[in-house]
Short mmCIF file of C-alpha atoms in Angstrom, two decimals:
data_model
loop_
_atom_site.label_atom_id
_atom_site.label_comp_id
_atom_site.label_asym_id
_atom_site.label_seq_id
_atom_site.Cartn_x
_atom_site.Cartn_y
_atom_site.Cartn_z
CA UNK E 1 0.00 0.00 0.00
CA UNK E 2 1.38 3.37 -0.90
CA UNK E 3 2.05 5.19 2.38
CA UNK E 4 0.26 8.24 1.04
CA UNK E 5 -1.62 8.98 4.25
CA UNK E 6 1.74 9.88 5.77
CA UNK E 7 3.36 11.30 2.66
CA UNK E 8 0.84 14.03 2.06
CA UNK E 9 -0.76 14.59 5.41
CA UNK E 10 -0.05 16.84 8.33
CA UNK E 11 3.16 15.58 9.80
CA UNK E 12 3.74 15.14 13.51
CA UNK E 13 7.48 15.57 13.74
CA UNK E 14 9.14 16.56 16.99
CA UNK E 15 12.63 17.99 17.03
CA UNK E 16 12.58 20.71 14.38
CA UNK E 17 14.46 23.73 15.67
CA UNK E 18 15.97 26.66 13.89
CA UNK E 19 19.64 26.01 13.23
CA UNK E 20 19.03 22.28 12.65
CA UNK E 21 16.05 20.57 11.06
CA UNK E 22 15.04 16.96 11.54
CA UNK E 23 13.31 16.12 8.29
CA UNK E 24 10.90 13.15 8.12
CA UNK E 25 12.60 10.19 6.50
CA UNK E 26 10.00 9.99 3.74
CA UNK E 27 10.58 13.52 2.39
CA UNK E 28 12.58 12.23 -0.57
CA UNK E 29 9.52 10.24 -1.69
CA UNK E 30 7.24 13.27 -1.89
CA UNK E 31 6.91 14.54 -5.43
CA UNK E 32 6.31 17.96 -6.98
CA UNK E 33 2.75 17.37 -8.16
CA UNK E 34 -0.04 19.87 -8.70
CA UNK E 35 -2.15 20.67 -5.66
CA UNK E 36 -5.74 19.49 -5.31
CA UNK E 37 -6.92 22.88 -4.03
CA UNK E 38 -9.96 24.43 -5.68
CA UNK E 39 -8.50 27.83 -4.72
CA UNK E 40 -5.09 28.68 -6.18
CA UNK E 41 -2.49 30.72 -4.36
CA UNK E 42 -1.55 34.06 -5.91
CA UNK E 43 1.70 35.95 -5.55
CA UNK E 44 1.19 39.69 -5.13
CA UNK E 45 1.71 41.87 -8.19
CA UNK E 46 4.89 43.37 -6.75
CA UNK E 47 6.64 39.99 -6.36
CA UNK E 48 9.72 40.36 -8.55
CA UNK E 49 12.72 38.05 -8.86
CA UNK E 50 16.08 39.76 -9.22
CA UNK E 51 18.84 37.85 -10.95
CA UNK E 52 21.35 36.68 -8.32
CA UNK E 53 24.82 38.15 -8.25
CA UNK E 54 27.07 36.06 -10.48
CA UNK E 55 29.72 36.07 -7.76
CA UNK E 56 27.50 33.85 -5.62
CA UNK E 57 28.16 30.10 -5.72
CA UNK E 58 25.90 28.15 -8.07
CA UNK E 59 24.47 26.33 -5.03
CA UNK E 60 23.02 29.65 -3.85
CA UNK E 61 22.02 31.01 -7.25
CA UNK E 62 19.74 28.03 -7.89
CA UNK E 63 17.38 29.18 -5.13
CA UNK E 64 16.38 32.21 -7.17
CA UNK E 65 13.08 32.13 -9.07
CA UNK E 66 9.38 31.36 -8.77
CA UNK E 67 8.18 28.01 -7.47
CA UNK E 68 4.80 26.31 -7.12
CA UNK E 69 3.39 23.09 -5.71
CA UNK E 70 1.39 21.63 -2.84
CA UNK E 71 1.13 21.07 0.91
CA UNK E 72 -1.34 19.78 3.54
CA UNK E 73 -3.37 16.58 3.76
CA UNK E 74 -4.34 15.16 0.36
CA UNK E 75 -2.47 18.07 -1.31
CA UNK E 76 -5.40 20.38 -0.52
CA UNK E 77 -3.17 23.45 -0.10
CA UNK E 78 -1.77 25.29 -3.11
CA UNK E 79 1.59 27.02 -2.56
CA UNK E 80 3.50 29.59 -4.61
CA UNK E 81 6.91 31.04 -3.77
CA UNK E 82 9.03 33.85 -5.16
CA UNK E 83 12.64 33.84 -4.02
CA UNK E 84 13.22 37.45 -4.94
CA UNK E 85 16.76 38.23 -3.92
CA UNK E 86 19.48 35.83 -2.78
CA UNK E 87 22.61 36.73 -0.85
CA UNK E 88 25.27 34.68 0.88
CA UNK E 89 23.32 35.13 4.13
CA UNK E 90 19.78 34.33 3.03
CA UNK E 91 16.97 35.49 0.75
CA UNK E 92 13.90 37.67 0.51
CA UNK E 93 10.92 35.39 -0.07
CA UNK E 94 7.29 36.00 -1.00
CA UNK E 95 5.19 33.09 0.26
CA UNK E 96 1.61 32.52 -0.94
CA UNK E 97 -0.73 29.71 0.08
CA UNK E 98 -4.39 28.89 -0.50
CA UNK E 99 -7.04 26.28 0.19
CA UNK E 100 -10.81 26.13 0.19
CA UNK E 101 -10.82 26.30 3.99
CA UNK E 102 -8.39 29.17 4.56
CA UNK E 103 -8.74 31.20 1.36
CA UNK E 104 -5.66 33.02 0.10
CA UNK E 105 -2.69 34.23 2.12
CA UNK E 106 0.60 35.88 1.12
CA UNK E 107 3.50 37.52 2.91
CA UNK E 108 7.02 38.75 2.17
CA UNK E 109 9.67 37.82 4.74
CA UNK E 110 13.42 37.51 5.14
CA UNK E 111 14.87 34.01 5.44
CA UNK E 112 18.34 33.02 6.59
CA UNK E 113 20.57 30.12 5.64
CA UNK E 114 21.35 27.69 8.45
CA UNK E 115 24.44 25.54 8.79
CA UNK E 116 22.89 22.87 6.55
CA UNK E 117 22.22 25.29 3.69
CA UNK E 118 18.45 25.44 4.31
CA UNK E 119 16.43 28.64 4.24
CA UNK E 120 14.44 29.35 7.42
CA UNK E 121 12.10 32.18 8.37
CA UNK E 122 9.06 33.10 10.43
CA UNK E 123 5.78 34.64 9.22
CA UNK E 124 3.98 37.35 11.18
CA UNK E 125 1.39 34.78 12.29
CA UNK E 126 4.15 32.85 14.02
CA UNK E 127 4.33 29.99 11.52
CA UNK E 128 7.90 28.88 10.91
CA UNK E 129 8.99 27.79 7.44
CA UNK E 130 12.07 25.85 6.38
CA UNK E 131 13.06 25.05 2.79
CA UNK E 132 15.72 22.84 1.25
CA UNK E 133 16.63 22.06 -2.36
CA UNK E 134 16.87 18.74 -4.10
CA UNK E 135 18.57 18.24 -7.44
CA UNK E 136 16.67 18.96 -10.67
CA UNK E 137 14.81 22.05 -9.49
CA UNK E 138 12.73 20.57 -6.66
CA UNK E 139 12.22 22.27 -3.29
CA UNK E 140 10.97 20.60 -0.11
CA UNK E 141 9.52 22.50 2.81
CA UNK E 142 8.05 22.11 6.26
CA UNK E 143 5.68 24.55 7.89
CA UNK E 144 5.47 24.54 11.71
CA UNK E 145 2.31 25.81 13.38
CA UNK E 146 3.03 24.63 16.92
CA UNK E 147 5.68 22.75 18.82
CA UNK E 148 4.61 19.39 17.39
CA UNK E 149 2.47 19.93 14.27
CA UNK E 150 3.87 20.37 10.79
CA UNK E 151 2.74 20.35 7.19
CA UNK E 152 5.02 18.97 4.49
CA UNK E 153 5.08 20.06 0.87
CA UNK E 154 7.05 20.02 -2.37
CA UNK E 155 7.55 22.74 -4.99
CA UNK E 156 9.10 22.86 -8.44
CA UNK E 157 10.32 25.73 -10.60
CA UNK E 158 7.65 27.44 -12.65
CA UNK E 159 10.07 27.65 -15.58
CA UNK E 160 10.99 23.96 -15.46
CA UNK E 161 8.79 23.13 -18.44
CA UNK E 162 7.74 19.56 -19.11
CA UNK E 163 5.59 17.35 -21.30
CA UNK E 164 2.06 18.21 -22.34
CA UNK E 165 -0.46 17.28 -19.63
CA UNK E 166 -3.96 16.21 -20.70
CA UNK E 167 -6.86 14.97 -18.56
CA UNK E 168 -9.40 12.70 -20.26
CA UNK E 169 -12.38 10.57 -19.23
CA UNK E 170 -12.37 6.81 -19.77
CA UNK E 171 -15.71 5.19 -20.63
CA UNK E 172 -16.50 2.00 -18.72
CA UNK E 173 -19.25 -0.66 -18.80
CA UNK E 174 -20.17 0.21 -15.21
CA UNK E 175 -23.35 1.93 -14.07
CA UNK E 176 -23.87 3.16 -10.51
CA UNK E 177 -26.98 4.92 -9.25
CA UNK E 178 -28.43 4.74 -12.74
CA UNK E 179 -25.53 6.76 -14.18
CA UNK E 180 -22.64 5.60 -16.38
CA UNK E 181 -19.26 5.59 -14.66
CA UNK E 182 -16.23 7.24 -16.25
CA UNK E 183 -12.67 7.26 -14.96
CA UNK E 184 -10.18 10.10 -14.82
CA UNK E 185 -6.87 9.57 -16.62
CA UNK E 186 -3.98 12.03 -16.62
CA UNK E 187 -1.82 11.68 -19.74
CA UNK E 188 1.61 13.19 -20.35
CA UNK E 189 2.72 13.39 -23.97
CA UNK E 190 6.25 13.96 -25.22
CA UNK E 191 6.98 16.26 -28.13
CA UNK E 192 5.98 15.01 -31.57
CA UNK E 193 3.04 13.32 -33.21
CA UNK E 194 3.74 9.72 -32.23
CA UNK E 195 2.88 6.92 -32.20
CA UNK E 196 4.52 6.62 -28.79
CA UNK E 197 5.12 3.58 -26.62
CA UNK E 198 2.83 3.85 -23.60
CA UNK E 199 3.65 3.46 -19.93
CA UNK E 200 0.35 2.86 -18.14
CA UNK E 201 0.92 3.45 -14.42
CA UNK E 202 -1.52 2.02 -11.87
CA UNK E 203 -1.68 3.82 -8.54
CA UNK E 204 -1.57 2.37 -5.04
CA UNK E 205 -3.94 2.63 -2.11
CA UNK E 206 -4.35 5.19 0.67
CA UNK E 207 -2.39 3.78 3.57
CA UNK E 208 -4.79 1.69 5.64
CA UNK E 209 -7.91 2.85 3.82
CA UNK E 210 -9.16 4.66 6.91
CA UNK E 211 -8.95 8.25 5.65
CA UNK E 212 -11.59 9.01 2.97
CA UNK E 213 -10.12 12.49 2.50
CA UNK E 214 -7.26 10.83 0.61
CA UNK E 215 -9.46 8.97 -1.86
CA UNK E 216 -10.01 11.98 -4.14
CA UNK E 217 -6.32 12.84 -4.51
CA UNK E 218 -5.24 12.21 -8.12
CA UNK E 219 -2.01 10.22 -8.35
CA UNK E 220 0.74 11.02 -10.81
CA UNK E 221 4.50 10.59 -10.47
CA UNK E 222 6.55 13.48 -11.88
CA UNK E 223 9.74 11.45 -11.67
CA UNK E 224 8.32 8.53 -13.68
CA UNK E 225 6.79 11.02 -16.11
CA UNK E 226 10.03 12.92 -16.58
CA UNK E 227 12.08 9.78 -17.09
CA UNK E 228 9.78 8.10 -19.61
CA UNK E 229 8.64 11.16 -21.58
CA UNK E 230 12.31 12.06 -21.84
CA UNK E 231 12.78 8.76 -23.65
CA UNK E 232 9.85 9.46 -25.98
CA UNK E 233 7.13 7.56 -24.12
CA UNK E 234 3.58 8.63 -23.38
CA UNK E 235 2.76 8.15 -19.69
CA UNK E 236 -0.82 7.66 -18.44
CA UNK E 237 -2.20 7.53 -14.90
CA UNK E 238 -5.75 6.11 -14.79
CA UNK E 239 -7.59 6.65 -11.50
CA UNK E 240 -9.77 3.72 -10.49
CA UNK E 241 -13.41 4.01 -9.37
CA UNK E 242 -13.84 6.42 -6.49
CA UNK E 243 -10.23 7.60 -6.69
CA UNK E 244 -9.02 10.96 -7.88
CA UNK E 245 -11.80 12.56 -9.94
CA UNK E 246 -13.18 9.23 -11.20
CA UNK E 247 -16.85 8.39 -10.80
CA UNK E 248 -18.13 5.48 -8.76
CA UNK E 249 -17.57 3.89 -5.39
CA UNK E 250 -14.08 3.14 -4.13
CA UNK E 251 -14.59 -0.51 -3.24
CA UNK E 252 -11.24 -2.28 -3.18
CA UNK E 253 -11.54 -4.72 -0.31
CA UNK E 254 -12.89 -2.80 2.67
CA UNK E 255 -14.20 -4.33 5.86
CA UNK E 256 -17.97 -4.50 6.41
CA UNK E 257 -18.01 -1.05 8.02
CA UNK E 258 -15.87 0.48 5.23
CA UNK E 259 -13.62 1.88 7.95
CA UNK E 260 -10.40 0.30 6.64
CA UNK E 261 -9.10 -2.32 4.22
CA UNK E 262 -10.03 -5.86 5.18
CA UNK E 263 -7.61 -8.68 5.93
CA UNK E 264 -10.32 -11.23 5.15
CA UNK E 265 -9.11 -12.93 1.95
CA UNK E 266 -12.63 -13.17 0.49
CA UNK E 267 -13.31 -9.45 0.94
CA UNK E 268 -9.81 -8.36 0.00
CA UNK E 269 -9.61 -10.39 -3.21
CA UNK E 270 -13.12 -9.28 -4.22
CA UNK E 271 -11.74 -5.75 -4.03
CA UNK E 272 -8.80 -6.88 -6.14
CA UNK E 273 -11.20 -8.08 -8.84
CA UNK E 274 -13.05 -4.77 -8.64
CA UNK E 275 -9.77 -2.92 -9.29
CA UNK E 276 -8.78 -5.25 -12.14
CA UNK E 277 -12.01 -4.39 -13.94
CA UNK E 278 -11.00 -0.73 -13.83
CA UNK E 279 -7.52 -1.56 -15.12
CA UNK E 280 -9.14 -3.42 -18.01
CA UNK E 281 -11.31 -0.43 -18.95
CA UNK E 282 -8.26 1.84 -18.82
CA UNK E 283 -6.15 -0.49 -20.96
CA UNK E 284 -8.94 -0.75 -23.56
CA UNK E 285 -9.11 3.03 -23.81
CA UNK E 286 -5.40 3.82 -23.80
CA UNK E 287 -4.14 1.09 -26.12
CA UNK E 288 -6.75 2.06 -28.71
CA UNK E 289 -5.54 5.65 -28.92
CA UNK E 290 -4.09 6.35 -32.38
CA UNK E 291 -0.99 8.03 -30.95
CA UNK E 292 -0.07 4.92 -28.92
CA UNK E 293 2.25 2.21 -30.23
CA UNK E 294 0.51 -0.65 -28.43
CA UNK E 295 3.11 -3.21 -29.47
CA UNK E 296 5.84 -1.43 -27.47
CA UNK E 297 3.80 -0.50 -24.41
CA UNK E 298 4.44 -1.41 -20.78
CA UNK E 299 2.10 -1.68 -17.81
CA UNK E 300 3.52 -0.54 -14.47
CA UNK E 301 2.29 0.20 -10.99
CA UNK E 302 3.18 1.28 -7.49
CA UNK E 303 2.23 -0.78 -4.41
CA UNK E 304 -1.33 -2.06 -5.05
CA UNK E 305 -0.84 -0.85 -8.60
CA UNK E 306 2.22 -3.08 -8.94
CA UNK E 307 0.40 -6.33 -8.18
CA UNK E 308 -2.53 -5.19 -10.33
CA UNK E 309 -0.15 -4.70 -13.25
CA UNK E 310 1.39 -8.14 -12.77
CA UNK E 311 -1.99 -9.85 -12.54
CA UNK E 312 -3.52 -7.96 -15.45
CA UNK E 313 -0.60 -8.77 -17.74
CA UNK E 314 -1.03 -12.46 -16.97
CA UNK E 315 -4.76 -12.31 -17.67
CA UNK E 316 -4.14 -10.46 -20.97
CA UNK E 317 -0.63 -11.53 -22.01
CA UNK E 318 -0.98 -10.20 -25.54
CA UNK E 319 -1.63 -6.59 -24.55
CA UNK E 320 1.70 -5.35 -23.16
CA UNK E 321 5.37 -5.86 -24.00
CA UNK E 322 6.50 -5.67 -20.39
CA UNK E 323 5.66 -5.15 -16.72
CA UNK E 324 7.41 -2.96 -14.14
CA UNK E 325 6.33 -3.61 -10.57
CA UNK E 326 7.34 -1.03 -7.96
CA UNK E 327 6.97 -2.47 -4.42
CA UNK E 328 3.82 -4.36 -5.37
CA UNK E 329 1.42 -6.01 -2.96
CA UNK E 330 -2.27 -5.90 -2.09
CA UNK E 331 -2.29 -6.13 1.72
CA UNK E 332 0.55 -5.20 4.04
CA UNK E 333 2.51 -8.03 5.62
CA UNK E 334 1.15 -7.09 9.04
CA UNK E 335 -2.14 -8.69 7.98
CA UNK E 336 -2.36 -12.16 9.62
CA UNK E 337 -3.83 -13.68 6.44
CA UNK E 338 -1.58 -11.83 4.01
CA UNK E 339 -0.15 -14.99 2.42
CA UNK E 340 -3.67 -16.03 1.39
CA UNK E 341 -4.10 -12.67 -0.38
CA UNK E 342 -0.86 -11.50 -1.94
CA UNK E 343 0.55 -14.76 -3.30
CA UNK E 344 -2.68 -15.74 -5.12
CA UNK E 345 -2.95 -12.22 -6.54
CA UNK E 346 0.55 -12.41 -7.99
CA UNK E 347 0.02 -15.95 -9.29
CA UNK E 348 -2.70 -14.63 -11.58
CA UNK E 349 0.06 -12.96 -13.57
CA UNK E 350 2.11 -16.08 -14.26
CA UNK E 351 0.63 -16.61 -17.74
CA UNK E 352 2.57 -13.54 -18.94
CA UNK E 353 5.55 -15.46 -20.26
CA UNK E 354 7.72 -12.45 -21.07
CA UNK E 355 10.22 -11.20 -18.47
CA UNK E 356 9.11 -8.67 -15.88
CA UNK E 357 11.02 -6.28 -13.62
CA UNK E 358 10.10 -6.23 -9.91
CA UNK E 359 11.69 -3.47 -7.81
CA UNK E 360 11.47 -3.55 -4.00
CA UNK E 361 13.06 -1.42 -1.30
CA UNK E 362 14.63 -2.22 2.02
CA UNK E 363 12.87 -0.71 5.04
CA UNK E 364 9.43 -0.85 3.45
CA UNK E 365 6.83 -0.45 6.23
CA UNK E 366 4.24 -2.41 4.26
CA UNK E 367 6.18 -5.18 2.52
CA UNK E 368 9.31 -6.62 4.06
CA UNK E 369 11.71 -7.97 1.47
CA UNK E 370 11.31 -11.48 2.89
CA UNK E 371 7.55 -11.31 2.29
CA UNK E 372 7.93 -9.95 -1.23
CA UNK E 373 10.43 -12.69 -2.07
CA UNK E 374 7.80 -15.26 -1.09
CA UNK E 375 5.36 -13.62 -3.52
CA UNK E 376 8.02 -13.74 -6.23
CA UNK E 377 8.69 -17.41 -5.49
CA UNK E 378 4.97 -18.19 -5.80
CA UNK E 379 4.81 -16.28 -9.10
CA UNK E 380 7.83 -18.14 -10.53
CA UNK E 381 6.54 -21.50 -9.30
CA UNK E 382 3.32 -20.81 -11.22
CA UNK E 383 5.33 -20.22 -14.39
CA UNK E 384 6.05 -16.48 -14.32
CA UNK E 385 9.36 -14.80 -15.17
CA UNK E 386 10.54 -11.76 -13.22
CA UNK E 387 13.85 -10.24 -12.21
CA UNK E 388 13.49 -9.47 -8.48
CA UNK E 389 15.68 -6.53 -7.48
CA UNK E 390 16.13 -5.21 -3.93
CA UNK E 391 17.09 -1.55 -3.59
CA UNK E 392 18.71 0.06 -0.57
CA UNK E 393 17.11 3.53 -0.29
CA UNK E 394 19.84 4.74 2.07
CA UNK E 395 20.19 5.28 5.79
CA UNK E 396 16.98 6.50 7.38
CA UNK E 397 14.99 6.22 4.14
CA UNK E 398 11.85 4.13 3.70
CA UNK E 399 11.73 1.71 0.79
CA UNK E 400 8.07 2.08 -0.19
CA UNK E 401 8.62 5.25 -2.21
CA UNK E 402 11.47 4.16 -4.46
CA UNK E 403 9.43 4.91 -7.59
CA UNK E 404 10.10 8.60 -6.84
CA UNK E 405 13.88 8.12 -6.86
CA UNK E 406 15.05 7.28 -10.39
CA UNK E 407 18.69 7.33 -9.35
CA UNK E 408 17.96 4.05 -7.56
CA UNK E 409 16.37 2.21 -10.49
CA UNK E 410 17.39 4.03 -13.69
CA UNK E 411 20.06 1.53 -14.75
CA UNK E 412 17.84 -1.49 -14.08
CA UNK E 413 14.93 0.00 -16.01
CA UNK E 414 17.13 0.92 -18.96
CA UNK E 415 18.46 -2.63 -19.11
CA UNK E 416 14.94 -4.01 -18.89
CA UNK E 417 13.57 -1.77 -21.64
CA UNK E 418 16.44 -2.85 -23.86
CA UNK E 419 15.69 -6.50 -23.09
CA UNK E 420 12.01 -6.36 -23.98
CA UNK E 421 12.71 -4.28 -27.08
CA UNK E 422 15.12 -6.95 -28.37
CA UNK E 423 13.94 -10.29 -26.99
#
């Protein structure tokens, strides 16, 4: 299960103090996606970025510019930032945030660099902000409202560019409440007319399934998008029923009270079938698009989306050229009956006789490597072929979000794409 309830929610993180920041260990897995806020933040008209002095080190110059992204639970807060003027001591920043609940807010303040090269400052309302840069124009930040409560967020440069983003509706055979159900799909297209090989990415769950506020958050992965569109692929993210902006009821294996995902194999696997039907509708729609080269397309997924991709490929072995499974599984290994759920789900994919790539991370809070190896063994014993690769995400890093860190899997994916292109 994708640990999204923690990734995008309010973060309880003790120990942040100016001068030294203790960042949550999952920050590197948060991605610079668009916010889900119906109200967009707005920088004031006088926000103006001044080119940094060329005598400054490049590590300081790269702070300069306008940034945008998300924060808060389920990405419901929209954030904009103008780093107006950078010096060797700090920067002048214009911070703007918005959500349906709070409306719009903006303020200019002075931030200072700490010993770790992070920018820190305090707003007039007492909220403390700290920012740090990743590579490739991505900024992480924490916002402290009290001694123990924080919001995490991620921003990217407004001038970073990127592939064309299109949102479409997928027709389905489903009817609920007397109305036809359609699914949301977010598609990223590279430059050119195509036809393009397609990477169809199936999303994960919402932690334990006990926070309905997370259901309507649309999943995309900027890092997967950037990597594959950069290689000339179209990348599509279908949202299953009741997820993102898709119609219908989210019904993927809940308990009788719908308060959390069920560990009862009958209920859980019924939810798995429900999800597979959505994957089938999405594959029908996407592979039929004239700009898609169906013969060179790959199905992929993260967490629950990973096992769905494996199973669907086995049920329809003619449809895709390959499968990439990022930390796949249906129920976490803390479920007492997990072996009666995950192994049978993976075994459904064994009829896909082409090689697959399975990528798992150490320190995964949902799927220990020993458990995932058992699922791989069951898949191979049923006739499947998959290269099982274990990735070390680094000290203090969780392994469930490795899809967001291409430096960990780039070489393996490039080898795999070459293998399936030239069997």
